[in-house]
PDB file of C-alpha atoms and ligand atoms in Angstrom:
ATOM      1  CA  MET G  13      14.452 -12.977-116.223  1.00 96.00           C
ATOM      2  CA  LYS G  14      13.720 -10.930-113.183  1.00 98.00           C
ATOM      3  CA  ARG G  15      16.753 -11.287-110.052  1.00 98.00           C
ATOM      4  CA  ILE G  16      16.961 -12.035-106.864  1.00 98.00           C
ATOM      5  CA  VAL G  17      19.043 -11.249-103.291  1.00 99.00           C
ATOM      6  CA  ILE G  18      18.104 -13.589-100.830  1.00 99.00           C
ATOM      7  CA  LEU G  19      19.165 -12.744 -97.247  1.00 98.00           C
ATOM      8  CA  ILE G  20      20.014 -15.671 -94.968  1.00 98.00           C
ATOM      9  CA  SER G  21      20.949 -15.430 -90.864  1.00 98.00           C
ATOM     10  CA  GLY G  22      20.815 -19.337 -90.138  1.00 98.00           C
ATOM     11  CA  ARG G  23      19.564 -23.361 -91.892  1.00 98.00           C
ATOM     12  CA  GLY G  24      17.957 -21.527 -94.801  1.00 98.00           C
ATOM     13  CA  SER G  25      15.195 -23.974 -94.982  1.00 98.00           C
ATOM     14  CA  ASN G  26      13.684 -21.036 -96.847  1.00 98.00           C
ATOM     15  CA  MET G  27      16.534 -20.500 -99.389  1.00 99.00           C
ATOM     16  CA  GLU G  28      16.921 -23.941-100.143  1.00 98.00           C
ATOM     17  CA  ALA G  29      12.191 -23.890-101.311  1.00 98.00           C
ATOM     18  CA  LEU G  30      12.521 -21.262-102.882  1.00 98.00           C
ATOM     19  CA  ILE G  31      16.747 -23.373-105.441  1.00 98.00           C
ATOM     20  CA  ALA G  32      14.337 -26.223-105.585  1.00 98.00           C
ATOM     21  CA  ALA G  33      10.929 -24.102-106.880  1.00 98.00           C
ATOM     22  CA  ARG G  34      13.417 -22.592-109.522  1.00 98.00           C
ATOM     23  CA  ASP G  35      15.503 -26.546-110.924  1.00 98.00           C
ATOM     24  CA  ALA G  36      11.666 -27.652-110.624  1.00 98.00           C
ATOM     25  CA  GLY G  37      10.631 -24.954-113.154  1.00 98.00           C
ATOM     26  CA  THR G  38       7.878 -23.623-110.898  1.00 97.00           C
ATOM     27  CA  LEU G  39       9.485 -20.691-110.058  1.00 98.00           C
ATOM     28  CA  PRO G  40      11.422 -18.525-113.034  1.00 98.00           C
ATOM     29  CA  VAL G  41      13.996 -16.225-111.640  1.00 98.00           C
ATOM     30  CA  ASN G  42      18.332 -15.971-111.188  1.00 98.00           C
ATOM     31  CA  ILE G  43      18.668 -16.335-107.282  1.00 98.00           C
ATOM     32  CA  VAL G  44      22.062 -13.412-108.401  1.00 98.00           C
ATOM     33  CA  ALA G  45      23.090 -14.101-104.945  1.00 98.00           C
ATOM     34  CA  VAL G  46      23.087 -15.027-101.452  1.00 99.00           C
ATOM     35  CA  ILE G  47      24.016 -12.909 -98.282  1.00 98.00           C
ATOM     36  CA  SER G  48      23.903 -13.838 -94.862  1.00 98.00           C
ATOM     37  CA  ASN G  49      25.256 -11.450 -91.751  1.00 98.00           C
ATOM     38  CA  ARG G  50      26.403 -15.053 -90.099  1.00 98.00           C
ATOM     39  CA  VAL G  51      29.106 -16.772 -91.175  1.00 98.00           C
ATOM     40  CA  ASP G  52      28.236 -20.491 -90.105  1.00 97.00           C
ATOM     41  CA  ALA G  53      24.442 -20.143 -91.430  1.00 98.00           C
ATOM     42  CA  LYS G  54      24.300 -23.924 -92.853  1.00 98.00           C
ATOM     43  CA  GLY G  55      22.181 -22.082 -95.670  1.00 98.00           C
ATOM     44  CA  LEU G  56      25.719 -19.897 -97.439  1.00 98.00           C
ATOM     45  CA  GLU G  57      26.893 -23.910 -98.167  1.00 98.00           C
ATOM     46  CA  THR G  58      23.411 -25.127 -98.960  1.00 98.00           C
ATOM     47  CA  ALA G  59      23.543 -22.329-101.556  1.00 98.00           C
ATOM     48  CA  ALA G  60      26.643 -22.526-102.868  1.00 98.00           C
ATOM     49  CA  LYS G  61      26.817 -25.788-103.078  1.00 98.00           C
ATOM     50  CA  SER G  62      23.776 -25.380-106.029  1.00 98.00           C
ATOM     51  CA  GLY G  63      26.192 -22.548-107.472  1.00 98.00           C
ATOM     52  CA  ILE G  64      24.470 -19.603-106.112  1.00 98.00           C
ATOM     53  CA  THR G  65      27.289 -16.093-105.210  1.00 98.00           C
ATOM     54  CA  THR G  66      27.483 -15.961-101.824  1.00 98.00           C
ATOM     55  CA  HIS G  67      28.683 -13.265 -99.109  1.00 98.00           C
ATOM     56  CA  PHE G  68      29.215 -12.829 -95.371  1.00 98.00           C
ATOM     57  CA  ILE G  69      29.554  -9.704 -94.173  1.00 98.00           C
ATOM     58  CA  ASN G  70      29.968  -9.336 -90.175  1.00 97.00           C
ATOM     59  CA  HIS G  71      28.192  -7.193 -88.060  1.00 96.00           C
ATOM     60  CA  THR G  72      29.808  -6.936 -85.283  1.00 95.00           C
ATOM     61  CA  ALA G  73      32.055  -5.730 -86.853  1.00 95.00           C
ATOM     62  CA  PHE G  74      30.028  -2.604 -87.444  1.00 96.00           C
ATOM     63  CA  ALA G  75      29.455   0.883 -84.991  1.00 96.00           C
ATOM     64  CA  GLY G  76      26.136   0.326 -85.598  1.00 96.00           C
ATOM     65  CA  ARG G  77      23.091  -0.672 -87.148  1.00 97.00           C
ATOM     66  CA  GLU G  78      22.788   2.092 -90.139  1.00 97.00           C
ATOM     67  CA  ALA G  79      26.390   1.480 -90.282  1.00 98.00           C
ATOM     68  CA  PHE G  80      26.540  -2.355 -91.039  1.00 98.00           C
ATOM     69  CA  ASP G  81      22.942  -1.320 -93.384  1.00 98.00           C
ATOM     70  CA  ALA G  82      24.786   0.254 -95.058  1.00 98.00           C
ATOM     71  CA  ARG G  83      27.635  -2.262 -96.027  1.00 98.00           C
ATOM     72  CA  LEU G  84      25.252  -4.487 -96.717  1.00 98.00           C
ATOM     73  CA  ALA G  85      22.387  -2.782 -99.169  1.00 98.00           C
ATOM     74  CA  GLN G  86      26.000  -1.498-101.510  1.00 98.00           C
ATOM     75  CA  CYS G  87      26.255  -5.257-101.385  1.00 98.00           C
ATOM     76  CA  ILE G  88      22.837  -5.659-102.499  1.00 98.00           C
ATOM     77  CA  ASP G  89      22.315  -3.216-104.907  1.00 98.00           C
ATOM     78  CA  GLU G  90      25.432  -4.478-107.162  1.00 98.00           C
ATOM     79  CA  PHE G  91      23.729  -7.472-107.629  1.00 98.00           C
ATOM     80  CA  GLN G  92      21.030  -5.185-109.501  1.00 98.00           C
ATOM     81  CA  PRO G  93      17.714  -7.376-108.185  1.00 98.00           C
ATOM     82  CA  ASP G  94      14.652  -6.370-108.474  1.00 98.00           C
ATOM     83  CA  LEU G  95      13.585  -8.484-105.417  1.00 99.00           C
ATOM     84  CA  VAL G  96      14.906  -8.283-102.223  1.00 99.00           C
ATOM     85  CA  VAL G  97      13.511 -11.747-100.178  1.00 99.00           C
ATOM     86  CA  LEU G  98      14.809 -12.177 -96.628  1.00 98.00           C
ATOM     87  CA  ALA G  99      14.425 -15.983 -95.709  1.00 98.00           C
ATOM     88  CA  GLY G 100      15.436 -16.446 -91.888  1.00 98.00           C
ATOM     89  CA  PHE G 101      17.386 -13.351 -91.605  1.00 98.00           C
ATOM     90  CA  MET G 102      17.429 -12.193 -88.230  1.00 97.00           C
ATOM     91  CA  ARG G 103      18.219  -8.768 -88.057  1.00 97.00           C
ATOM     92  CA  ILE G 104      16.284  -5.462 -87.257  1.00 96.00           C
ATOM     93  CA  LEU G 105      16.381  -3.836 -90.447  1.00 97.00           C
ATOM     94  CA  SER G 106      16.714   0.075 -90.172  1.00 98.00           C
ATOM     95  CA  ASP G 107      13.910   2.649 -91.962  1.00 97.00           C
ATOM     96  CA  GLY G 108      16.355   4.013 -93.968  1.00 98.00           C
ATOM     97  CA  PHE G 109      17.320   0.055 -96.030  1.00 98.00           C
ATOM     98  CA  VAL G 110      13.821  -0.484 -95.829  1.00 98.00           C
ATOM     99  CA  ARG G 111      12.291   2.815 -97.401  1.00 97.00           C
ATOM    100  CA  HIS G 112      15.909   2.132-100.066  1.00 98.00           C
ATOM    101  CA  TYR G 113      14.189  -0.623-101.015  1.00 98.00           C
ATOM    102  CA  GLU G 114       9.813  -0.015-100.980  1.00 98.00           C
ATOM    103  CA  GLY G 115       8.237  -2.131-102.634  1.00 98.00           C
ATOM    104  CA  ARG G 116      11.320  -4.890-103.788  1.00 98.00           C
ATOM    105  CA  LEU G 117      11.958  -5.844-100.035  1.00 98.00           C
ATOM    106  CA  ILE G 118       9.656  -9.469 -99.073  1.00 98.00           C
ATOM    107  CA  ASN G 119      10.132 -11.746 -95.121  1.00 98.00           C
ATOM    108  CA  ILE G 120       8.288 -14.825 -93.874  1.00 98.00           C
ATOM    109  CA  HIS G 121       7.487 -15.066 -90.724  1.00 98.00           C
ATOM    110  CA  PRO G 122       5.974 -18.242 -88.575  1.00 98.00           C
ATOM    111  CA  SER G 123       3.343 -16.864 -87.083  1.00 98.00           C
ATOM    112  CA  LEU G 124      -0.001 -15.706 -88.211  1.00 98.00           C
ATOM    113  CA  LEU G 125       1.353 -12.063 -88.186  1.00 98.00           C
ATOM    114  CA  PRO G 126       0.074  -9.431 -86.153  1.00 98.00           C
ATOM    115  CA  SER G 127       0.101 -11.825 -83.941  1.00 98.00           C
ATOM    116  CA  PHE G 128       2.999 -13.073 -82.609  1.00 98.00           C
ATOM    117  CA  PRO G 129       5.627 -10.494 -84.353  1.00 98.00           C
ATOM    118  CA  GLY G 130       9.512 -11.352 -82.294  1.00 97.00           C
ATOM    119  CA  LEU G 131      10.567 -14.479 -81.514  1.00 98.00           C
ATOM    120  CA  HIS G 132       8.996 -17.969 -79.899  1.00 98.00           C
ATOM    121  CA  THR G 133       6.186 -16.944 -82.271  1.00 98.00           C
ATOM    122  CA  HIS G 134       5.476 -21.102 -81.647  1.00 98.00           C
ATOM    123  CA  GLN G 135       6.168 -21.187 -77.771  1.00 98.00           C
ATOM    124  CA  ARG G 136       4.024 -18.231 -77.666  1.00 98.00           C
ATOM    125  CA  ALA G 137       1.034 -19.125 -79.749  1.00 98.00           C
ATOM    126  CA  LEU G 138       1.535 -22.499 -77.607  1.00 98.00           C
ATOM    127  CA  GLU G 139       1.545 -20.552 -74.199  1.00 98.00           C
ATOM    128  CA  GLU G 140      -1.855 -18.687 -75.951  1.00 98.00           C
ATOM    129  CA  GLY G 141      -3.363 -21.249 -76.432  1.00 98.00           C
ATOM    130  CA  VAL G 142      -4.097 -20.249 -79.739  1.00 98.00           C
ATOM    131  CA  ARG G 143      -6.321 -23.122 -82.462  1.00 97.00           C
ATOM    132  CA  ILE G 144      -5.329 -22.006 -85.420  1.00 97.00           C
ATOM    133  CA  HIS G 145      -1.409 -20.988 -86.234  1.00 98.00           C
ATOM    134  CA  GLY G 146       1.149 -20.367 -89.217  1.00 98.00           C
ATOM    135  CA  CYS G 147       2.817 -18.230 -91.101  1.00 98.00           C
ATOM    136  CA  THR G 148       3.030 -15.784 -93.319  1.00 98.00           C
ATOM    137  CA  VAL G 149       4.298 -13.088 -96.344  1.00 98.00           C
ATOM    138  CA  HIS G 150       4.775  -9.592 -96.217  1.00 98.00           C
ATOM    139  CA  PHE G 151       6.302  -5.964 -97.942  1.00 98.00           C
ATOM    140  CA  VAL G 152       8.441  -5.219 -95.112  1.00 98.00           C
ATOM    141  CA  THR G 153       7.525  -1.665 -92.841  1.00 97.00           C
ATOM    142  CA  PRO G 154      10.294  -0.402 -90.749  1.00 94.00           C
ATOM    143  CA  THR G 155       8.220  -1.516 -87.718  1.00 94.00           C
ATOM    144  CA  LEU G 156       9.481  -4.781 -86.297  1.00 93.00           C
ATOM    145  CA  ASP G 157       7.115  -8.185 -88.768  1.00 94.00           C
ATOM    146  CA  HIS G 158       5.693  -5.934 -89.256  1.00 93.00           C
ATOM    147  CA  GLY G 159       3.622  -4.683 -93.143  1.00 97.00           C
ATOM    148  CA  PRO G 160       0.513  -5.133 -96.099  1.00 98.00           C
ATOM    149  CA  VAL G 161      -0.132  -8.390 -96.071  1.00 98.00           C
ATOM    150  CA  ILE G 162       1.223 -10.491 -99.473  1.00 98.00           C
ATOM    151  CA  ILE G 163      -0.346 -14.357 -98.198  1.00 98.00           C
ATOM    152  CA  GLN G 164      -0.660 -16.366 -95.108  1.00 98.00           C
ATOM    153  CA  ALA G 165      -0.742 -20.445 -93.846  1.00 98.00           C
ATOM    154  CA  ALA G 166      -2.837 -21.877 -91.249  1.00 98.00           C
ATOM    155  CA  VAL G 167      -2.224 -24.322 -89.298  1.00 98.00           C
ATOM    156  CA  PRO G 168      -4.087 -25.992 -86.501  1.00 97.00           C
ATOM    157  CA  VAL G 169      -2.246 -25.927 -82.789  1.00 97.00           C
ATOM    158  CA  LEU G 170      -3.067 -30.013 -82.366  1.00 96.00           C
ATOM    159  CA  ASP G 171      -3.771 -31.323 -78.313  1.00 95.00           C
ATOM    160  CA  GLY G 172      -0.175 -32.979 -77.947  1.00 96.00           C
ATOM    161  CA  ASP G 173       2.090 -29.877 -80.035  1.00 98.00           C
ATOM    162  CA  ASP G 174       5.169 -28.131 -78.523  1.00 98.00           C
ATOM    163  CA  GLU G 175       7.183 -25.967 -80.375  1.00 98.00           C
ATOM    164  CA  ALA G 176       8.777 -28.444 -82.237  1.00 98.00           C
ATOM    165  CA  SER G 177       5.814 -30.313 -83.494  1.00 98.00           C
ATOM    166  CA  LEU G 178       4.489 -26.239 -84.166  1.00 98.00           C
ATOM    167  CA  SER G 179       7.066 -25.225 -86.139  1.00 98.00           C
ATOM    168  CA  ALA G 180       8.176 -28.034 -88.270  1.00 98.00           C
ATOM    169  CA  ARG G 181       4.219 -28.045 -88.824  1.00 98.00           C
ATOM    170  CA  VAL G 182       4.498 -25.100 -89.195  1.00 98.00           C
ATOM    171  CA  LEU G 183       7.736 -24.659 -91.238  1.00 98.00           C
ATOM    172  CA  ARG G 184       5.515 -27.031 -94.062  1.00 98.00           C
ATOM    173  CA  GLN G 185       3.744 -24.415 -94.796  1.00 98.00           C
ATOM    174  CA  GLU G 186       6.262 -22.150 -94.993  1.00 98.00           C
ATOM    175  CA  HIS G 187       7.145 -24.362 -98.248  1.00 98.00           C
ATOM    176  CA  ILE G 188       4.788 -23.685 -99.808  1.00 98.00           C
ATOM    177  CA  VAL G 189       3.593 -20.460-100.280  1.00 98.00           C
ATOM    178  CA  TYR G 190       7.435 -18.467-100.040  1.00 98.00           C
ATOM    179  CA  PRO G 191       7.863 -19.410-103.794  1.00 98.00           C
ATOM    180  CA  GLN G 192       4.262 -19.036-104.567  1.00 98.00           C
ATOM    181  CA  ALA G 193       4.993 -15.636-103.563  1.00 98.00           C
ATOM    182  CA  VAL G 194       8.259 -14.286-105.231  1.00 98.00           C
ATOM    183  CA  ARG G 195       6.239 -16.329-107.975  1.00 98.00           C
ATOM    184  CA  TRP G 196       3.497 -13.781-108.271  1.00 98.00           C
ATOM    185  CA  PHE G 197       6.227 -10.508-107.871  1.00 98.00           C
ATOM    186  CA  VAL G 198       8.320 -11.566-110.502  1.00 98.00           C
ATOM    187  CA  GLU G 199       5.590 -12.522-113.189  1.00 97.00           C
ATOM    188  CA  GLY G 200       4.534  -9.429-112.628  1.00 97.00           C
ATOM    189  CA  LYS G 201       1.151 -10.188-110.640  1.00 97.00           C
ATOM    190  CA  LEU G 202       1.930  -9.018-107.462  1.00 98.00           C
ATOM    191  CA  ARG G 203       3.183  -5.353-106.161  1.00 97.00           C
ATOM    192  CA  LEU G 204       3.131  -2.440-103.580  1.00 98.00           C
ATOM    193  CA  GLU G 205       0.710  -0.119-104.679  1.00 97.00           C
ATOM    194  CA  ASN G 206       0.019   3.321-101.914  1.00 96.00           C
ATOM    195  CA  GLY G 207       1.407   0.992 -99.154  1.00 96.00           C
ATOM    196  CA  CYS G 208      -1.117  -1.898 -99.878  1.00 97.00           C
ATOM    197  CA  VAL G 209      -0.762  -5.116-101.935  1.00 98.00           C
ATOM    198  CA  ARG G 210      -2.462  -5.081-105.229  1.00 97.00           C
ATOM    199  CA  LEU G 211      -2.161  -8.709-106.507  1.00 97.00           C
ATOM    200  CA  ALA G 212      -3.339  -9.520-110.045  1.00 95.00           C
ATOM    201  CA  ALA G 213      -3.432 -13.872-108.839  1.00 83.00           C
ATOM    202  CA  ASP G 214      -6.117 -16.704-110.785  1.00 83.00           C
ATOM    203  CA  GLN G 215      -8.091 -17.784-108.141  1.00 83.00           C
ATOM    204  CA  ALA G 216      -6.222 -21.257-108.810  1.00 84.00           C
ATOM    205  CA  GLU G 217      -3.677 -20.004-106.725  1.00 88.00           C
ATOM    206  CA  PRO G 218      -5.891 -17.567-103.718  1.00 90.00           C
ATOM    207  CA  PRO G 219      -3.013 -15.446-100.930  1.00 94.00           C
ATOM    208  CA  VAL G 220      -4.168 -18.130 -97.921  1.00 93.00           C
ATOM    209  CA  LEU G 221      -3.244 -21.587 -97.891  1.00 92.00           C
ATOM    210  CA  ILE G 222      -5.415 -23.071 -95.733  1.00 92.00           C
ATOM    211  CA  ALA G 223      -3.370 -26.199 -94.333  1.00 87.00           C
ATOM    212  CA  PRO G 224      -4.869 -30.007 -94.500  1.00 82.00           C
ATOM    213  CA  GLU G 225      -4.913 -31.384 -91.313  1.00 81.00           C
ATOM    214  CA  ILE G 226      -7.658 -28.609 -90.327  1.00 76.00           C
ATOM    215  CA  ARG G 227     -10.352 -29.744 -92.319  1.00 66.00           C
TER     216      ARG G 227
HETATM  217  C1  GAR R  21      11.337 -19.441 -90.968  1.00 66.39           C
HETATM  218  O1  GAR R  21      10.809 -20.376 -89.438  1.00 66.39           O
HETATM  219  C2  GAR R  21      11.170 -17.738 -90.873  1.00 66.39           C
HETATM  220  O2  GAR R  21      10.017 -17.786 -90.722  1.00 66.39           O
HETATM  221  C3  GAR R  21      11.863 -17.138 -89.762  1.00 66.39           C
HETATM  222  O3  GAR R  21      12.959 -18.406 -89.057  1.00 66.39           O
HETATM  223  C4  GAR R  21      13.356 -18.812 -89.463  1.00 66.39           C
HETATM  224  C5  GAR R  21      13.901 -19.251 -90.665  1.00 66.39           C
HETATM  225  O4  GAR R  21      14.386 -20.978 -91.284  1.00 66.39           O
HETATM  226  N1  GAR R  21      11.150 -15.738 -89.845  1.00 66.39           N
HETATM  227  C6  GAR R  21      11.463 -15.026 -89.211  1.00 66.39           C
HETATM  228  O5  GAR R  21      11.568 -15.509 -87.977  1.00 66.39           O
HETATM  229  C7  GAR R  21      11.902 -13.595 -88.858  1.00 66.39           C
HETATM  230  N2  GAR R  21      11.517 -12.918 -88.207  1.00 66.39           N
HETATM  231  P1  GAR R  21      15.302 -20.792 -92.700  1.00 66.39           P
HETATM  232  O6  GAR R  21      17.124 -20.634 -92.241  1.00 66.39           O
HETATM  233  O7  GAR R  21      15.008 -22.038 -92.232  1.00 66.39           O
HETATM  234  O8  GAR R  21      14.633 -20.851 -93.250  1.00 66.39           O
END
């Protein structure tokens, strides 16, 4: 069975969705470790309760980004993962780190990239007045929140939405598309080839999800 390492910084609800899919038998994967750069990440507790090995690596204890990333990569590589899954891992990654994991490092971002990279995506979507918002799973490149798109989910922005209601609507979709993307990878249906996504999913599993509220 393919091995994945999940990196988190906080709540860990996307990680939980992956654990739940594994436990439900819909995601054939061995979650070999969960690593956080924050000791108070709630997701660390959740992972440990599920019997998953956890690690905390304090980024503030390192002289710079490269030094932290080198230690992080060393820790990850000890688990020999096939795939590294960023699930709310709120760190900019150095070029060397990203290159080391080329084609086996994926991220989820709470916007329809390339719109709204970075922070506060829901608030910015509301301020811009967009009618459609969503989330994106992508292979990671050295540019923040950028890279070949694997799957996207779209949700409507409704009259009266605030940051909380919109982020909750997007998060529900995140919890669907991230297990789907990881499933494709571990089943050998998804790979990165010359910087492009190659996906061999059947038509029942389209790489775009439209939330029911849009119809
Ligand atoms: C998620 O909404 C994820 O898309 C976002 O952080 C949140 C983590 O929540 N990631 C990014 O913004 C990456 N640029 P979680 O800890 O409950 O999964």
